[in-house]
PDB file of C-alpha atoms in Angstrom:
ATOM      1  CA  UNK J 169     -98.663  49.211 -38.389  1.00 60.00           C
ATOM      2  CA  UNK J 170     -98.215  46.059 -40.382  1.00 69.00           C
ATOM      3  CA  UNK J 171     -99.535  45.737 -43.937  1.00 67.00           C
ATOM      4  CA  UNK J 172    -101.737  42.809 -42.897  1.00 71.00           C
ATOM      5  CA  UNK J 173    -103.645  45.163 -40.584  1.00 74.00           C
ATOM      6  CA  UNK J 174    -104.377  47.555 -43.450  1.00 68.00           C
ATOM      7  CA  UNK J 175    -105.413  44.704 -45.722  1.00 68.00           C
ATOM      8  CA  UNK J 176    -107.838  43.318 -43.154  1.00 73.00           C
ATOM      9  CA  UNK J 177    -109.181  46.795 -42.426  1.00 74.00           C
ATOM     10  CA  UNK J 178    -109.675  47.430 -46.141  1.00 68.00           C
ATOM     11  CA  UNK J 179    -111.570  44.183 -46.737  1.00 71.00           C
ATOM     12  CA  UNK J 180    -113.766  44.498 -43.653  1.00 74.00           C
ATOM     13  CA  UNK J 181    -114.533  48.131 -44.354  1.00 73.00           C
ATOM     14  CA  UNK J 182    -115.584  47.254 -47.888  1.00 70.00           C
ATOM     15  CA  UNK J 183    -117.948  44.533 -46.669  1.00 75.00           C
ATOM     16  CA  UNK J 184    -119.056  46.607 -43.695  1.00 79.00           C
ATOM     17  CA  UNK J 185    -119.975  49.628 -45.787  1.00 76.00           C
ATOM     18  CA  UNK J 186    -121.975  47.491 -48.229  1.00 77.00           C
ATOM     19  CA  UNK J 187    -123.781  45.747 -45.392  1.00 82.00           C
ATOM     20  CA  UNK J 188    -124.491  49.080 -43.688  1.00 85.00           C
ATOM     21  CA  UNK J 189    -125.892  50.591 -46.898  1.00 79.00           C
ATOM     22  CA  UNK J 190    -128.187  47.619 -47.496  1.00 80.00           C
ATOM     23  CA  UNK J 191    -129.344  47.407 -43.863  1.00 85.00           C
ATOM     24  CA  UNK J 192    -130.037  51.128 -43.817  1.00 86.00           C
ATOM     25  CA  UNK J 193    -131.920  50.851 -47.099  1.00 82.00           C
ATOM     26  CA  UNK J 194    -134.122  48.071 -45.702  1.00 84.00           C
ATOM     27  CA  UNK J 195    -134.998  50.304 -42.777  1.00 86.00           C
ATOM     28  CA  UNK J 196    -136.189  53.253 -44.839  1.00 85.00           C
ATOM     29  CA  UNK J 197    -137.426  51.754 -48.120  1.00 83.00           C
ATOM     30  CA  UNK J 198    -140.526  49.746 -48.858  1.00 86.00           C
ATOM     31  CA  UNK J 199    -140.087  46.278 -50.314  1.00 86.00           C
ATOM     32  CA  UNK J 200    -140.728  47.531 -53.843  1.00 84.00           C
ATOM     33  CA  UNK J 201    -138.324  50.453 -53.418  1.00 81.00           C
ATOM     34  CA  UNK J 202    -135.683  48.159 -51.936  1.00 83.00           C
ATOM     35  CA  UNK J 203    -135.989  45.865 -54.971  1.00 83.00           C
ATOM     36  CA  UNK J 204    -135.450  48.853 -57.261  1.00 79.00           C
ATOM     37  CA  UNK J 205    -132.477  49.946 -55.150  1.00 79.00           C
ATOM     38  CA  UNK J 206    -130.900  46.469 -55.250  1.00 81.00           C
ATOM     39  CA  UNK J 207    -131.374  46.309 -59.014  1.00 79.00           C
ATOM     40  CA  UNK J 208    -129.828  49.748 -59.477  1.00 78.00           C
ATOM     41  CA  UNK J 209    -126.952  48.885 -57.138  1.00 81.00           C
ATOM     42  CA  UNK J 210    -126.184  45.628 -59.002  1.00 82.00           C
ATOM     43  CA  UNK J 211    -124.856  47.568 -61.987  1.00 79.00           C
ATOM     44  CA  UNK J 212    -122.612  49.545 -59.656  1.00 81.00           C
ATOM     45  CA  UNK J 213    -121.257  46.362 -58.056  1.00 81.00           C
ATOM     46  CA  UNK J 214    -120.377  45.005 -61.528  1.00 82.00           C
ATOM     47  CA  UNK J 215    -118.143  47.994 -62.175  1.00 81.00           C
ATOM     48  CA  UNK J 216    -116.475  47.395 -58.819  1.00 82.00           C
ATOM     49  CA  UNK J 217    -115.301  44.062 -60.182  1.00 80.00           C
ATOM     50  CA  UNK J 218    -113.471  45.780 -63.035  1.00 80.00           C
ATOM     51  CA  UNK J 219    -111.674  48.176 -60.738  1.00 79.00           C
ATOM     52  CA  UNK J 220    -110.803  45.566 -58.134  1.00 78.00           C
ATOM     53  CA  UNK J 221    -109.871  42.673 -60.427  1.00 78.00           C
ATOM     54  CA  UNK J 222    -108.507  44.744 -63.276  1.00 82.00           C
ATOM     55  CA  UNK J 223    -106.657  47.623 -61.705  1.00 83.00           C
ATOM     56  CA  UNK J 224    -105.975  46.708 -58.078  1.00 81.00           C
ATOM     57  CA  UNK J 225    -104.876  43.155 -58.836  1.00 81.00           C
ATOM     58  CA  UNK J 226    -102.499  44.429 -61.523  1.00 82.00           C
ATOM     59  CA  UNK J 227    -100.758  46.518 -58.891  1.00 82.00           C
ATOM     60  CA  UNK J 228    -100.629  43.600 -56.456  1.00 80.00           C
ATOM     61  CA  UNK J 229     -99.230  41.147 -59.024  1.00 84.00           C
ATOM     62  CA  UNK J 230     -96.896  43.308 -61.140  1.00 80.00           C
ATOM     63  CA  UNK J 231     -93.978  45.396 -60.042  1.00 70.00           C
ATOM     64  CA  UNK J 232     -95.110  48.973 -60.149  1.00 74.00           C
ATOM     65  CA  UNK J 233     -93.206  52.017 -61.270  1.00 84.00           C
ATOM     66  CA  UNK J 234     -94.448  55.554 -60.777  1.00 86.00           C
ATOM     67  CA  UNK J 235     -95.229  55.793 -64.479  1.00 88.00           C
ATOM     68  CA  UNK J 236     -97.284  52.585 -64.386  1.00 87.00           C
ATOM     69  CA  UNK J 237     -99.147  53.731 -61.250  1.00 87.00           C
ATOM     70  CA  UNK J 238     -99.982  57.046 -62.905  1.00 89.00           C
ATOM     71  CA  UNK J 239    -101.188  55.275 -66.043  1.00 89.00           C
ATOM     72  CA  UNK J 240    -103.333  52.844 -64.026  1.00 88.00           C
ATOM     73  CA  UNK J 241    -104.771  55.723 -61.992  1.00 91.00           C
ATOM     74  CA  UNK J 242    -105.687  57.601 -65.174  1.00 92.00           C
ATOM     75  CA  UNK J 243    -107.164  54.457 -66.757  1.00 90.00           C
ATOM     76  CA  UNK J 244    -109.227  53.633 -63.665  1.00 90.00           C
ATOM     77  CA  UNK J 245    -110.455  57.214 -63.339  1.00 91.00           C
ATOM     78  CA  UNK J 246    -111.436  57.416 -67.014  1.00 93.00           C
ATOM     79  CA  UNK J 247    -113.296  54.106 -66.815  1.00 91.00           C
ATOM     80  CA  UNK J 248    -114.997  55.287 -63.620  1.00 91.00           C
ATOM     81  CA  UNK J 249    -116.335  58.296 -65.485  1.00 93.00           C
ATOM     82  CA  UNK J 250    -117.364  56.138 -68.464  1.00 93.00           C
ATOM     83  CA  UNK J 251    -119.165  53.668 -66.162  1.00 90.00           C
ATOM     84  CA  UNK J 252    -120.939  56.528 -64.395  1.00 90.00           C
ATOM     85  CA  UNK J 253    -122.084  57.943 -67.731  1.00 90.00           C
ATOM     86  CA  UNK J 254    -123.275  54.534 -68.897  1.00 88.00           C
ATOM     87  CA  UNK J 255    -125.143  54.037 -65.631  1.00 86.00           C
ATOM     88  CA  UNK J 256    -126.878  57.399 -65.981  1.00 86.00           C
ATOM     89  CA  UNK J 257    -127.776  56.655 -69.586  1.00 86.00           C
ATOM     90  CA  UNK J 258    -129.208  53.213 -68.898  1.00 82.00           C
ATOM     91  CA  UNK J 259    -130.945  54.400 -65.728  1.00 79.00           C
ATOM     92  CA  UNK J 260    -132.855  57.041 -67.658  1.00 79.00           C
ATOM     93  CA  UNK J 261    -133.650  54.626 -70.511  1.00 81.00           C
ATOM     94  CA  UNK J 262    -135.017  51.973 -68.160  1.00 75.00           C
ATOM     95  CA  UNK J 263    -136.836  54.451 -65.976  1.00 73.00           C
ATOM     96  CA  UNK J 264    -134.913  53.895 -62.765  1.00 71.00           C
ATOM     97  CA  UNK J 265    -136.225  56.237 -60.111  1.00 67.00           C
ATOM     98  CA  UNK J 266    -134.292  59.486 -60.042  1.00 72.00           C
ATOM     99  CA  UNK J 267    -133.630  59.112 -56.326  1.00 68.00           C
ATOM    100  CA  UNK J 268    -131.189  56.320 -57.213  1.00 71.00           C
ATOM    101  CA  UNK J 269    -129.296  58.355 -59.806  1.00 77.00           C
ATOM    102  CA  UNK J 270    -126.770  59.629 -57.213  1.00 81.00           C
ATOM    103  CA  UNK J 271    -125.448  56.043 -57.169  1.00 81.00           C
ATOM    104  CA  UNK J 272    -123.726  56.919 -60.439  1.00 84.00           C
ATOM    105  CA  UNK J 273    -120.943  58.710 -58.556  1.00 88.00           C
ATOM    106  CA  UNK J 274    -119.793  55.416 -56.996  1.00 86.00           C
ATOM    107  CA  UNK J 275    -117.878  54.174 -60.098  1.00 88.00           C
ATOM    108  CA  UNK J 276    -115.982  57.467 -60.129  1.00 90.00           C
ATOM    109  CA  UNK J 277    -114.956  56.924 -56.500  1.00 88.00           C
ATOM    110  CA  UNK J 278    -114.028  53.320 -57.287  1.00 86.00           C
ATOM    111  CA  UNK J 279    -111.830  54.501 -60.142  1.00 88.00           C
ATOM    112  CA  UNK J 280    -110.092  57.081 -58.020  1.00 89.00           C
ATOM    113  CA  UNK J 281    -109.444  54.605 -55.212  1.00 85.00           C
ATOM    114  CA  UNK J 282    -108.426  51.558 -57.306  1.00 84.00           C
ATOM    115  CA  UNK J 283    -104.692  52.271 -57.331  1.00 85.00           C
ATOM    116  CA  UNK J 284    -104.602  53.092 -53.625  1.00 82.00           C
ATOM    117  CA  UNK J 285    -106.499  49.866 -52.956  1.00 80.00           C
ATOM    118  CA  UNK J 286    -103.889  47.904 -54.898  1.00 82.00           C
ATOM    119  CA  UNK J 287    -101.004  49.604 -53.106  1.00 82.00           C
ATOM    120  CA  UNK J 288    -102.560  48.911 -49.714  1.00 78.00           C
ATOM    121  CA  UNK J 289    -103.110  45.279 -50.577  1.00 74.00           C
ATOM    122  CA  UNK J 290     -99.583  44.895 -51.926  1.00 75.00           C
TER     123      UNK J 290
END
């Protein structure tokens, strides 16, 4: 398969998953709960920008050696864990409902997948 296929699939799956999550949330949550969910999810989406623009774009733009890929993977994973910890800390400080605390795992997944995302897009 051509790389353009994988790039299109990656982009559409990213948008599709977000749309599916939000549409599913609107089905099962009240308006007030959905507002809390959207607010909690906004912080997660901000960390996605770091991983996509910072890590993935570096791989797309720069020539990548195995050492650089390993370093970027480690950096993205460490920042994913840091972002998850910060999210949990702020969520408890601001009293975000504990049902939304599992969202904190998303930055970890974003960190783990950032280098693969960059390689697919390259």
